[in-house]
Amino acid sequence: MRVAHFCDSHAGRSDGVAISVAATVHLLRGAGHDVQLYQPGPLLRGSGEPCGVRSVPVPLRNVRIGLPRFPGMRRVPEVVHIHTPGPVGIGGLRYARAHDIPVVMTWHTDLLAYSAHFMEIQFGAAHAARRLALGWTVRDYLRLARPGTERRAQLVRLGQEFLDRTAILIAPSEKTAASFAEFARVPPVWTVPTPVTLPDSPLGRDELRRSLRLPSGAPVVLAVGRATKEKDPALLLDAFARVLRRLPDARLVMLGVLQQRQAVLRLARRAGVAHALRLVRPVPHAIMAGYYRMADVLAFASTTDTQGLVLAEAEAQGLPVVLADAALAGPHRLSAAPDADTFGAAITRVLTDPSLHRRVAEAGRAAAEAYSTGRHLDHLLRAYRAAQAAQQAHPAQGVASASVGASLAARTAG
């Protein structure tokens, strides 16, 4: 099958979207499918892909913005797969609309939740409305600048425009699938999580612990991801303060902290845990497995993630997970309310109860292994074929509008 992927998260960025897209493209190509990937790359030459998009960096942020002028499509795809609603994703949506090609969209990011933390979402929404020629008035654009219900309503309105141009909507978790109830019309929703494609790491447990100056035998709590406000590092650090009361030798390793180092250190000093904290910059995905094996528990404080790919990655390495988002928990994960006392107590229980530690680790590993890359690829290809069928049934619209209830009932992958 010929598929064109459009993603605004640039290659090599250590976020879930970039990792998920890279894994999907790799699996499709490995199975012999013809895949074109449009993704931001350097200004002068685009990404390493033949159809890479030229981009400019955002100052003080590990982000690149794709320029609106794209390289030509080498081959007309049978399906367009949109991963993000930024300039690159919008370009893919416009191309599909102009050439009557079915669109599959993966809802990787909860932009409604993130909009309170990232000003660029409002600018991006305004750009999207203009590029899609939605006919917004000045008052419509001004609503994006007003925090609260007005901004949210305008973003929902924009999201509806994306959904109305989509044949099949992919949710990476049941939590995300349920979140579409806010929209009036939703195309058929398929729940297709990103599989774990983490390679083995040459880094040993003892070697990593020494490099991080961790005391011998110290219980190690690991947190993975950028420590921006929407990930709730304050909750994590306050919960870890509760862990230290019971386990004073414990250490917290926060992996993936880049621009937020000083903000995290201020929070750590306020919580009284700075002496037990280790901050690590993002590392190549190829060596991540070693960090999971080095730790004793993964603590996940965010309640805004759509899947939390690091959860499955940790579980695949036998690391038990404690998270503050019950909607992502499932039967194999230990969840706790997102308050410092409850979350900290749950982390402490896993560290001090060998039987619980073993049960959570074994259940997590079994769940991660059950969702294979082959199963993911099968579900994805079935979604693509369903999109083609929907396009043929409704060629003028490109989507089959459905109520939310009917959409969720249409899910055939899990």
mmCIF file of C-alpha atoms in Angstrom:
data_model
loop_
_atom_site.group_PDB
_atom_site.id
_atom_site.type_symbol
_atom_site.label_atom_id
_atom_site.label_comp_id
_atom_site.label_asym_id
_atom_site.label_seq_id
_atom_site.Cartn_x
_atom_site.Cartn_y
_atom_site.Cartn_z
ATOM 1 C CA MET A 1 0.000 0.000 0.000
ATOM 2 C CA ARG A 2 1.159 3.562 -0.727
ATOM 3 C CA VAL A 3 0.896 5.757 2.375
ATOM 4 C CA ALA A 4 2.060 9.330 3.008
ATOM 5 C CA HIS A 5 2.663 10.319 6.647
ATOM 6 C CA PHE A 6 2.624 13.959 7.784
ATOM 7 C CA CYS A 7 4.129 14.854 11.156
ATOM 8 C CA ASP A 8 5.191 18.188 12.698
ATOM 9 C CA SER A 9 7.439 16.596 15.329
ATOM 10 C CA HIS A 10 10.922 16.565 13.820
ATOM 11 C CA ALA A 11 13.060 13.452 13.445
ATOM 12 C CA GLY A 12 15.234 12.659 16.442
ATOM 13 C CA ARG A 13 13.081 14.597 18.916
ATOM 14 C CA SER A 14 12.637 12.604 22.102
ATOM 15 C CA ASP A 15 8.869 12.862 22.353
ATOM 16 C CA GLY A 16 6.171 10.247 22.000
ATOM 17 C CA VAL A 17 4.880 11.540 18.661
ATOM 18 C CA ALA A 18 8.260 11.413 16.904
ATOM 19 C CA ILE A 19 9.028 7.970 18.360
ATOM 20 C CA SER A 20 5.585 6.636 17.436
ATOM 21 C CA VAL A 21 5.781 7.916 13.855
ATOM 22 C CA ALA A 22 9.302 6.548 13.387
ATOM 23 C CA ALA A 23 8.169 3.132 14.650
ATOM 24 C CA THR A 24 5.102 3.087 12.397
ATOM 25 C CA VAL A 25 7.052 4.091 9.285
ATOM 26 C CA HIS A 26 9.758 1.520 10.053
ATOM 27 C CA LEU A 27 7.200 -1.282 10.468
ATOM 28 C CA LEU A 28 5.332 -0.385 7.273
ATOM 29 C CA ARG A 29 8.505 -0.205 5.215
ATOM 30 C CA GLY A 30 9.752 -3.435 6.731
ATOM 31 C CA ALA A 31 6.570 -5.119 5.532
ATOM 32 C CA GLY A 32 7.169 -3.874 1.985
ATOM 33 C CA HIS A 33 4.779 -0.916 1.871
ATOM 34 C CA ASP A 34 5.588 2.295 -0.013
ATOM 35 C CA VAL A 35 5.842 5.022 2.634
ATOM 36 C CA GLN A 36 6.580 8.723 2.206
ATOM 37 C CA LEU A 37 7.276 10.679 5.401
ATOM 38 C CA TYR A 38 6.860 14.464 5.510
ATOM 39 C CA GLN A 39 8.567 15.795 8.629
ATOM 40 C CA PRO A 40 10.524 18.941 9.588
ATOM 41 C CA GLY A 41 14.256 18.919 8.981
ATOM 42 C CA PRO A 42 17.048 21.509 8.590
ATOM 43 C CA LEU A 43 16.230 24.738 6.757
ATOM 44 C CA LEU A 44 18.437 24.138 3.717
ATOM 45 C CA ARG A 45 17.754 20.504 2.948
ATOM 46 C CA GLY A 46 14.732 19.235 4.879
ATOM 47 C CA SER A 47 14.932 16.035 6.931
ATOM 48 C CA GLY A 48 16.879 12.938 5.970
ATOM 49 C CA GLU A 49 13.773 11.685 4.199
ATOM 50 C CA PRO A 50 13.610 12.206 0.412
ATOM 51 C CA CYS A 51 10.438 14.235 0.999
ATOM 52 C CA GLY A 52 11.625 16.029 4.137
ATOM 53 C CA VAL A 53 10.195 19.463 4.901
ATOM 54 C CA ARG A 54 12.410 22.508 5.386
ATOM 55 C CA SER A 55 11.892 24.126 8.769
ATOM 56 C CA VAL A 56 13.059 26.798 11.186
ATOM 57 C CA PRO A 57 13.907 26.283 14.875
ATOM 58 C CA VAL A 58 11.892 27.871 17.665
ATOM 59 C CA PRO A 59 14.221 29.857 19.970
ATOM 60 C CA LEU A 60 14.790 28.279 23.397
ATOM 61 C CA ARG A 61 12.668 25.257 22.486
ATOM 62 C CA ASN A 62 13.577 21.854 21.058
ATOM 63 C CA VAL A 63 11.005 22.376 18.310
ATOM 64 C CA ARG A 64 11.143 23.055 14.574
ATOM 65 C CA ILE A 65 8.320 24.614 12.549
ATOM 66 C CA GLY A 66 7.827 23.209 9.061
ATOM 67 C CA LEU A 67 7.671 25.781 6.274
ATOM 68 C CA PRO A 68 4.420 25.805 4.287
ATOM 69 C CA ARG A 69 6.121 25.031 0.960
ATOM 70 C CA PHE A 70 6.509 21.253 0.644
ATOM 71 C CA PRO A 71 8.576 19.163 -1.753
ATOM 72 C CA GLY A 72 6.490 17.491 -4.433
ATOM 73 C CA MET A 73 4.811 14.146 -3.812
ATOM 74 C CA ARG A 74 6.944 11.451 -5.423
ATOM 75 C CA ARG A 75 4.022 9.076 -5.856
ATOM 76 C CA VAL A 76 0.321 9.650 -5.295
ATOM 77 C CA PRO A 77 -0.550 7.806 -2.063
ATOM 78 C CA GLU A 78 -3.592 5.634 -1.517
ATOM 79 C CA VAL A 79 -3.948 6.916 2.062
ATOM 80 C CA VAL A 80 -2.764 10.075 3.825
ATOM 81 C CA HIS A 81 -1.957 9.601 7.528
ATOM 82 C CA ILE A 82 -1.949 12.818 9.591
ATOM 83 C CA HIS A 83 -0.188 12.745 12.971
ATOM 84 C CA THR A 84 -0.284 16.411 14.013
ATOM 85 C CA PRO A 85 -2.421 19.504 13.304
ATOM 86 C CA GLY A 86 0.545 21.822 12.687
ATOM 87 C CA PRO A 87 1.765 23.253 9.353
ATOM 88 C CA VAL A 88 2.973 19.870 8.067
ATOM 89 C CA GLY A 89 -0.215 18.071 9.083
ATOM 90 C CA ILE A 90 -2.365 20.812 7.554
ATOM 91 C CA GLY A 91 -0.378 20.507 4.329
ATOM 92 C CA GLY A 92 -1.185 16.804 4.228
ATOM 93 C CA LEU A 93 -4.850 17.469 4.909
ATOM 94 C CA ARG A 94 -5.023 20.014 2.087
ATOM 95 C CA TYR A 95 -3.246 17.665 -0.320
ATOM 96 C CA ALA A 96 -5.636 14.819 0.498
ATOM 97 C CA ARG A 97 -8.648 17.089 0.065
ATOM 98 C CA ALA A 98 -7.422 18.364 -3.305
ATOM 99 C CA HIS A 99 -6.743 14.851 -4.634
ATOM 100 C CA ASP A 100 -9.699 13.020 -3.064
ATOM 101 C CA ILE A 101 -7.469 10.743 -0.965
ATOM 102 C CA PRO A 102 -8.798 9.212 2.286
ATOM 103 C CA VAL A 103 -7.353 10.590 5.512
ATOM 104 C CA VAL A 104 -6.435 8.635 8.623
ATOM 105 C CA MET A 105 -5.563 10.799 11.613
ATOM 106 C CA THR A 106 -3.909 9.727 14.864
ATOM 107 C CA TRP A 107 -4.838 11.898 17.860
ATOM 108 C CA HIS A 108 -1.437 11.823 19.573
ATOM 109 C CA THR A 109 -1.745 14.952 21.727
ATOM 110 C CA ASP A 110 -4.466 16.421 23.929
ATOM 111 C CA LEU A 111 -4.198 19.946 22.552
ATOM 112 C CA LEU A 112 -7.190 21.094 24.589
ATOM 113 C CA ALA A 113 -5.315 20.258 27.794
ATOM 114 C CA TYR A 114 -2.000 21.624 26.506
ATOM 115 C CA SER A 115 -3.447 24.945 25.335
ATOM 116 C CA ALA A 116 -3.295 26.361 28.857
ATOM 117 C CA HIS A 117 0.467 25.792 28.937
ATOM 118 C CA PHE A 118 1.690 26.500 25.391
ATOM 119 C CA MET A 119 0.975 29.848 23.739
ATOM 120 C CA GLU A 120 2.050 28.457 20.369
ATOM 121 C CA ILE A 121 -1.095 26.305 20.271
ATOM 122 C CA GLN A 122 -3.198 29.452 19.923
ATOM 123 C CA PHE A 123 -0.944 30.741 17.117
ATOM 124 C CA GLY A 124 -1.023 27.319 15.467
ATOM 125 C CA ALA A 125 -4.806 27.216 15.661
ATOM 126 C CA ALA A 126 -5.059 30.622 13.992
ATOM 127 C CA HIS A 127 -2.686 29.460 11.237
ATOM 128 C CA ALA A 128 -4.730 26.289 10.742
ATOM 129 C CA ALA A 129 -7.987 28.216 10.427
ATOM 130 C CA ARG A 130 -6.454 30.467 7.784
ATOM 131 C CA ARG A 131 -4.802 27.635 5.804
ATOM 132 C CA LEU A 132 -8.023 25.614 5.815
ATOM 133 C CA ALA A 133 -9.999 28.702 4.700
ATOM 134 C CA LEU A 134 -12.569 28.332 7.478
ATOM 135 C CA GLY A 135 -13.850 31.880 7.136
ATOM 136 C CA TRP A 136 -13.281 32.836 10.759
ATOM 137 C CA THR A 137 -14.069 36.396 11.801
ATOM 138 C CA VAL A 138 -11.800 38.649 13.862
ATOM 139 C CA ARG A 139 -13.919 37.757 16.885
ATOM 140 C CA ASP A 140 -13.261 34.048 16.266
ATOM 141 C CA TYR A 141 -9.504 34.602 16.269
ATOM 142 C CA LEU A 142 -9.694 36.755 19.400
ATOM 143 C CA ARG A 143 -11.435 33.933 21.269
ATOM 144 C CA LEU A 144 -8.191 31.957 21.036
ATOM 145 C CA ALA A 145 -6.490 34.596 23.190
ATOM 146 C CA ARG A 146 -9.055 34.305 25.981
ATOM 147 C CA PRO A 147 -8.269 31.589 28.530
ATOM 148 C CA GLY A 148 -11.019 29.318 29.725
ATOM 149 C CA THR A 149 -14.245 28.282 28.048
ATOM 150 C CA GLU A 150 -14.034 30.649 25.058
ATOM 151 C CA ARG A 151 -10.625 29.387 23.970
ATOM 152 C CA ARG A 152 -11.603 25.783 24.541
ATOM 153 C CA ALA A 153 -14.809 26.167 22.522
ATOM 154 C CA GLN A 154 -12.875 27.693 19.617
ATOM 155 C CA LEU A 155 -10.286 24.887 19.705
ATOM 156 C CA VAL A 156 -13.084 22.308 19.743
ATOM 157 C CA ARG A 157 -14.572 24.068 16.720
ATOM 158 C CA LEU A 158 -11.222 23.806 14.925
ATOM 159 C CA GLY A 159 -10.803 20.180 15.960
ATOM 160 C CA GLN A 160 -14.221 19.455 14.482
ATOM 161 C CA GLU A 161 -12.978 20.755 11.121
ATOM 162 C CA PHE A 162 -10.131 18.234 11.246
ATOM 163 C CA LEU A 163 -12.480 15.402 12.165
ATOM 164 C CA ASP A 164 -14.882 16.336 9.361
ATOM 165 C CA ARG A 165 -12.018 15.821 6.903
ATOM 166 C CA THR A 166 -11.001 12.447 8.370
ATOM 167 C CA ALA A 167 -12.213 9.004 7.323
ATOM 168 C CA ILE A 168 -10.749 7.013 10.239
ATOM 169 C CA LEU A 169 -9.631 8.458 13.573
ATOM 170 C CA ILE A 170 -6.966 6.534 15.511
ATOM 171 C CA ALA A 171 -6.776 6.864 19.291
ATOM 172 C CA PRO A 172 -3.636 5.502 20.989
ATOM 173 C CA SER A 173 -5.600 4.550 24.126
ATOM 174 C CA GLU A 174 -9.125 3.968 25.406
ATOM 175 C CA LYS A 175 -8.749 7.177 27.419
ATOM 176 C CA THR A 176 -8.212 9.166 24.226
ATOM 177 C CA ALA A 177 -11.060 7.420 22.421
ATOM 178 C CA ALA A 178 -13.439 8.427 25.209
ATOM 179 C CA SER A 179 -12.299 12.066 25.012
ATOM 180 C CA PHE A 180 -13.939 12.579 21.608
ATOM 181 C CA ALA A 181 -17.347 12.882 23.286
ATOM 182 C CA GLU A 182 -16.806 16.657 23.283
ATOM 183 C CA PHE A 183 -17.140 16.753 19.486
ATOM 184 C CA ALA A 184 -20.486 16.770 17.688
ATOM 185 C CA ARG A 185 -19.452 14.533 14.795
ATOM 186 C CA VAL A 186 -16.774 11.865 14.992
ATOM 187 C CA PRO A 187 -15.624 9.464 12.264
ATOM 188 C CA PRO A 188 -15.163 5.789 13.184
ATOM 189 C CA VAL A 189 -12.587 5.552 15.977
ATOM 190 C CA TRP A 190 -10.000 2.769 16.119
ATOM 191 C CA THR A 191 -7.941 2.304 19.278
ATOM 192 C CA VAL A 192 -4.449 1.398 18.055
ATOM 193 C CA PRO A 193 -1.687 1.880 20.660
ATOM 194 C CA THR A 194 1.906 2.405 19.588
ATOM 195 C CA PRO A 195 3.856 -0.817 20.182
ATOM 196 C CA VAL A 196 7.147 -0.962 22.057
ATOM 197 C CA THR A 197 10.072 -0.982 19.623
ATOM 198 C CA LEU A 198 12.808 -0.267 22.146
ATOM 199 C CA PRO A 199 16.128 -1.913 21.190
ATOM 200 C CA ASP A 200 18.255 -3.616 23.808
ATOM 201 C CA SER A 201 20.806 -1.352 25.463
ATOM 202 C CA PRO A 202 24.484 -2.139 26.076
ATOM 203 C CA LEU A 203 24.385 -0.090 29.287
ATOM 204 C CA GLY A 204 24.389 -2.224 32.418
ATOM 205 C CA ARG A 205 22.470 -1.490 35.619
ATOM 206 C CA ASP A 206 25.559 -1.066 37.825
ATOM 207 C CA GLU A 207 27.372 1.019 35.197
ATOM 208 C CA LEU A 208 24.488 3.460 34.906
ATOM 209 C CA ARG A 209 24.025 3.740 38.650
ATOM 210 C CA ARG A 210 27.690 4.597 39.110
ATOM 211 C CA SER A 211 27.561 7.194 36.331
ATOM 212 C CA LEU A 212 24.593 8.849 38.074
ATOM 213 C CA ARG A 213 26.337 8.792 41.470
ATOM 214 C CA LEU A 214 23.607 6.694 43.048
ATOM 215 C CA PRO A 215 24.390 5.106 46.419
ATOM 216 C CA SER A 216 24.858 1.350 46.325
ATOM 217 C CA GLY A 217 21.564 -0.376 47.032
ATOM 218 C CA ALA A 218 19.529 2.841 46.995
ATOM 219 C CA PRO A 219 15.904 2.516 45.821
ATOM 220 C CA VAL A 220 15.662 4.386 42.503
ATOM 221 C CA VAL A 221 12.519 6.096 41.247
ATOM 222 C CA LEU A 222 12.650 6.924 37.524
ATOM 223 C CA ALA A 223 10.601 9.558 35.697
ATOM 224 C CA VAL A 224 10.920 9.890 31.914
ATOM 225 C CA GLY A 225 9.925 12.840 29.743
ATOM 226 C CA ARG A 226 10.143 16.595 29.514
ATOM 227 C CA ALA A 227 9.418 18.242 32.848
ATOM 228 C CA THR A 228 7.162 20.975 31.498
ATOM 229 C CA LYS A 229 4.225 22.191 33.560
ATOM 230 C CA GLU A 230 1.573 20.021 31.872
ATOM 231 C CA LYS A 231 3.541 16.920 32.953
ATOM 232 C CA ASP A 232 3.150 18.031 36.593
ATOM 233 C CA PRO A 233 6.742 17.816 37.889
ATOM 234 C CA ALA A 234 5.563 19.555 41.074
ATOM 235 C CA LEU A 235 3.344 16.569 41.904
ATOM 236 C CA LEU A 236 6.208 14.171 41.194
ATOM 237 C CA LEU A 237 8.669 16.016 43.429
ATOM 238 C CA ASP A 238 6.186 16.514 46.265
ATOM 239 C CA ALA A 239 5.274 12.815 46.106
ATOM 240 C CA PHE A 240 8.953 11.875 46.175
ATOM 241 C CA ALA A 241 9.330 13.952 49.340
ATOM 242 C CA ARG A 242 6.847 11.526 50.931
ATOM 243 C CA VAL A 243 8.936 8.589 49.673
ATOM 244 C CA LEU A 244 12.044 10.050 51.333
ATOM 245 C CA ARG A 245 10.310 10.179 54.706
ATOM 246 C CA ARG A 246 10.069 6.372 54.632
ATOM 247 C CA LEU A 247 13.144 5.647 52.504
ATOM 248 C CA PRO A 248 15.764 8.364 53.135
ATOM 249 C CA ASP A 249 18.307 6.656 50.841
ATOM 250 C CA ALA A 250 15.948 6.722 47.827
ATOM 251 C CA ARG A 251 16.904 8.679 44.721
ATOM 252 C CA LEU A 252 14.806 10.212 41.949
ATOM 253 C CA VAL A 253 16.194 10.202 38.402
ATOM 254 C CA MET A 254 14.359 12.524 36.014
ATOM 255 C CA LEU A 255 15.373 11.589 32.475
ATOM 256 C CA GLY A 256 14.621 13.922 29.573
ATOM 257 C CA VAL A 257 14.902 17.295 31.322
ATOM 258 C CA LEU A 258 16.318 19.936 28.983
ATOM 259 C CA GLN A 259 15.211 23.581 29.096
ATOM 260 C CA GLN A 260 13.329 23.117 32.369
ATOM 261 C CA ARG A 261 16.337 22.303 34.583
ATOM 262 C CA GLN A 262 16.273 25.484 36.659
ATOM 263 C CA ALA A 263 12.506 25.366 37.125
ATOM 264 C CA VAL A 264 12.724 21.739 38.260
ATOM 265 C CA LEU A 265 15.554 22.527 40.667
ATOM 266 C CA ARG A 266 13.484 25.321 42.214
ATOM 267 C CA LEU A 267 10.594 22.903 42.717
ATOM 268 C CA ALA A 268 12.974 20.305 44.156
ATOM 269 C CA ARG A 269 14.419 22.759 46.665
ATOM 270 C CA ARG A 270 10.931 23.812 47.693
ATOM 271 C CA ALA A 271 9.984 20.144 48.236
ATOM 272 C CA GLY A 272 13.233 19.454 50.096
ATOM 273 C CA VAL A 273 14.416 16.736 47.691
ATOM 274 C CA ALA A 274 17.179 18.482 45.701
ATOM 275 C CA HIS A 275 19.898 16.407 47.419
ATOM 276 C CA ALA A 276 18.265 13.171 46.216
ATOM 277 C CA LEU A 277 17.511 14.306 42.657
ATOM 278 C CA ARG A 278 19.429 13.478 39.480
ATOM 279 C CA LEU A 279 18.529 15.363 36.300
ATOM 280 C CA VAL A 280 19.490 13.721 33.002
ATOM 281 C CA ARG A 281 19.210 15.288 29.561
ATOM 282 C CA PRO A 282 17.357 13.376 26.817
ATOM 283 C CA VAL A 283 19.304 10.321 25.652
ATOM 284 C CA PRO A 284 19.105 8.406 22.356
ATOM 285 C CA HIS A 285 16.148 6.050 22.191
ATOM 286 C CA ALA A 286 18.592 3.219 21.455
ATOM 287 C CA ILE A 287 19.938 3.242 25.025
ATOM 288 C CA MET A 288 16.697 3.922 26.906
ATOM 289 C CA ALA A 289 16.263 0.275 27.905
ATOM 290 C CA GLY A 290 19.313 0.511 30.156
ATOM 291 C CA TYR A 291 17.755 3.331 32.171
ATOM 292 C CA TYR A 292 14.543 1.378 32.688
ATOM 293 C CA ARG A 293 16.517 -1.634 33.935
ATOM 294 C CA MET A 294 18.564 0.589 36.250
ATOM 295 C CA ALA A 295 15.505 1.755 38.207
ATOM 296 C CA ASP A 296 13.186 0.093 40.726
ATOM 297 C CA VAL A 297 9.929 1.835 39.775
ATOM 298 C CA LEU A 298 8.669 4.277 37.134
ATOM 299 C CA ALA A 299 6.651 7.197 38.531
ATOM 300 C CA PHE A 300 4.327 8.891 36.025
ATOM 301 C CA ALA A 301 2.716 12.081 37.313
ATOM 302 C CA SER A 302 1.168 13.421 34.091
ATOM 303 C CA THR A 303 -2.598 13.318 33.609
ATOM 304 C CA THR A 304 -2.545 14.930 30.132
ATOM 305 C CA ASP A 305 -0.938 12.142 28.077
ATOM 306 C CA THR A 306 -2.938 10.327 25.416
ATOM 307 C CA GLN A 307 -1.006 7.055 25.756
ATOM 308 C CA GLY A 308 2.167 7.506 27.771
ATOM 309 C CA LEU A 309 4.468 5.432 25.565
ATOM 310 C CA VAL A 310 7.115 5.338 28.307
ATOM 311 C CA LEU A 311 4.732 3.278 30.446
ATOM 312 C CA ALA A 312 4.761 0.364 28.014
ATOM 313 C CA GLU A 313 8.497 0.796 27.399
ATOM 314 C CA ALA A 314 9.194 0.495 31.126
ATOM 315 C CA GLU A 315 6.901 -2.507 31.471
ATOM 316 C CA ALA A 316 8.598 -4.279 28.576
ATOM 317 C CA GLN A 317 11.838 -4.047 30.575
ATOM 318 C CA GLY A 318 10.216 -5.479 33.708
ATOM 319 C CA LEU A 319 9.942 -2.149 35.537
ATOM 320 C CA PRO A 320 6.731 -1.691 37.570
ATOM 321 C CA VAL A 321 4.759 1.486 36.927
ATOM 322 C CA VAL A 322 2.905 3.777 39.330
ATOM 323 C CA LEU A 323 0.858 6.514 37.687
ATOM 324 C CA ALA A 324 -1.411 9.360 38.720
ATOM 325 C CA ASP A 325 -3.767 8.972 35.746
ATOM 326 C CA ALA A 326 -6.351 6.266 36.436
ATOM 327 C CA ALA A 327 -7.627 6.558 32.852
ATOM 328 C CA LEU A 328 -4.331 5.091 31.578
ATOM 329 C CA ALA A 329 -3.988 2.473 34.309
ATOM 330 C CA GLY A 330 -5.807 -0.636 33.149
ATOM 331 C CA PRO A 331 -5.706 -3.877 35.177
ATOM 332 C CA HIS A 332 -1.909 -4.249 35.017
ATOM 333 C CA ARG A 333 -0.815 -0.875 36.414
ATOM 334 C CA LEU A 334 -0.910 0.620 39.883
ATOM 335 C CA SER A 335 -2.624 4.006 39.887
ATOM 336 C CA ALA A 336 -3.078 6.557 42.644
ATOM 337 C CA ALA A 337 -4.950 9.820 42.981
ATOM 338 C CA PRO A 338 -2.950 12.818 41.695
ATOM 339 C CA ASP A 339 -2.123 14.230 45.113
ATOM 340 C CA ALA A 340 1.295 14.064 46.736
ATOM 341 C CA ASP A 341 0.333 11.954 49.761
ATOM 342 C CA THR A 342 -1.536 9.251 47.831
ATOM 343 C CA PHE A 343 0.867 9.147 44.890
ATOM 344 C CA GLY A 344 3.903 9.081 47.167
ATOM 345 C CA ALA A 345 2.387 6.312 49.294
ATOM 346 C CA ALA A 346 1.781 4.161 46.201
ATOM 347 C CA ILE A 347 5.388 4.583 45.037
ATOM 348 C CA THR A 348 6.616 3.692 48.523
ATOM 349 C CA ARG A 349 4.455 0.550 48.615
ATOM 350 C CA VAL A 350 6.006 -0.756 45.403
ATOM 351 C CA LEU A 351 9.508 -0.049 46.720
ATOM 352 C CA THR A 352 8.931 -1.713 50.097
ATOM 353 C CA ASP A 353 6.671 -4.662 49.210
ATOM 354 C CA PRO A 354 8.636 -7.245 47.147
ATOM 355 C CA SER A 355 5.493 -9.255 46.403
ATOM 356 C CA LEU A 356 3.630 -6.211 45.058
ATOM 357 C CA HIS A 357 6.706 -5.119 43.098
ATOM 358 C CA ARG A 358 6.902 -8.535 41.446
ATOM 359 C CA ARG A 359 3.162 -8.741 40.647
ATOM 360 C CA VAL A 360 3.011 -5.285 39.056
ATOM 361 C CA ALA A 361 6.217 -5.897 37.082
ATOM 362 C CA GLU A 362 5.057 -9.288 35.778
ATOM 363 C CA ALA A 363 1.602 -8.019 34.808
ATOM 364 C CA GLY A 364 3.115 -5.049 33.005
ATOM 365 C CA ARG A 365 5.616 -7.154 31.078
ATOM 366 C CA ALA A 366 2.874 -9.571 30.005
ATOM 367 C CA ALA A 367 0.687 -6.700 28.759
ATOM 368 C CA ALA A 368 3.573 -5.134 26.820
ATOM 369 C CA GLU A 369 4.504 -8.439 25.204
ATOM 370 C CA ALA A 370 0.887 -9.214 24.266
ATOM 371 C CA TYR A 371 0.692 -6.183 21.986
ATOM 372 C CA SER A 372 3.248 -7.123 19.348
ATOM 373 C CA THR A 373 4.491 -5.063 16.425
ATOM 374 C CA GLY A 374 2.804 -7.555 14.104
ATOM 375 C CA ARG A 375 -0.538 -6.997 15.785
ATOM 376 C CA HIS A 376 -0.088 -3.233 15.548
ATOM 377 C CA LEU A 377 0.730 -3.429 11.844
ATOM 378 C CA ASP A 378 -2.319 -5.605 11.171
ATOM 379 C CA HIS A 379 -4.631 -3.143 12.945
ATOM 380 C CA LEU A 380 -3.084 -0.196 11.121
ATOM 381 C CA LEU A 381 -3.509 -1.751 7.679
ATOM 382 C CA ARG A 382 -7.105 -2.645 8.472
ATOM 383 C CA ALA A 383 -7.706 0.980 9.451
ATOM 384 C CA TYR A 384 -6.216 2.128 6.137
ATOM 385 C CA ARG A 385 -8.480 -0.226 4.200
ATOM 386 C CA ALA A 386 -11.484 0.991 6.199
ATOM 387 C CA ALA A 387 -10.554 4.576 5.280
ATOM 388 C CA GLN A 388 -10.451 3.635 1.600
ATOM 389 C CA ALA A 389 -13.865 2.007 1.885
ATOM 390 C CA ALA A 390 -15.296 5.079 3.647
ATOM 391 C CA GLN A 391 -13.901 7.339 0.921
ATOM 392 C CA GLN A 392 -15.502 5.233 -1.792
ATOM 393 C CA ALA A 393 -18.837 5.284 0.030
ATOM 394 C CA HIS A 394 -18.759 9.072 0.542
ATOM 395 C CA PRO A 395 -16.418 10.472 -2.128
ATOM 396 C CA ALA A 396 -17.660 14.033 -1.836
ATOM 397 C CA GLN A 397 -17.100 14.226 1.909
ATOM 398 C CA GLY A 398 -14.229 11.828 2.517
ATOM 399 C CA VAL A 399 -15.764 10.879 5.861
ATOM 400 C CA ALA A 400 -18.715 8.988 7.203
ATOM 401 C CA SER A 401 -20.148 11.252 9.892
ATOM 402 C CA ALA A 402 -21.316 9.397 12.955
ATOM 403 C CA SER A 403 -22.545 10.048 16.430
ATOM 404 C CA VAL A 404 -20.022 9.540 19.197
ATOM 405 C CA GLY A 405 -21.785 6.394 20.366
ATOM 406 C CA ALA A 406 -21.782 4.874 16.890
ATOM 407 C CA SER A 407 -18.154 5.862 16.399
ATOM 408 C CA LEU A 408 -16.972 4.129 19.538
ATOM 409 C CA ALA A 409 -19.002 1.062 18.643
ATOM 410 C CA ALA A 410 -17.205 0.986 15.287
ATOM 411 C CA ARG A 411 -13.821 0.361 16.894
ATOM 412 C CA THR A 412 -12.405 -2.961 15.791
ATOM 413 C CA ALA A 413 -8.846 -2.728 17.076
ATOM 414 C CA GLY A 414 -7.660 -2.640 20.642
#
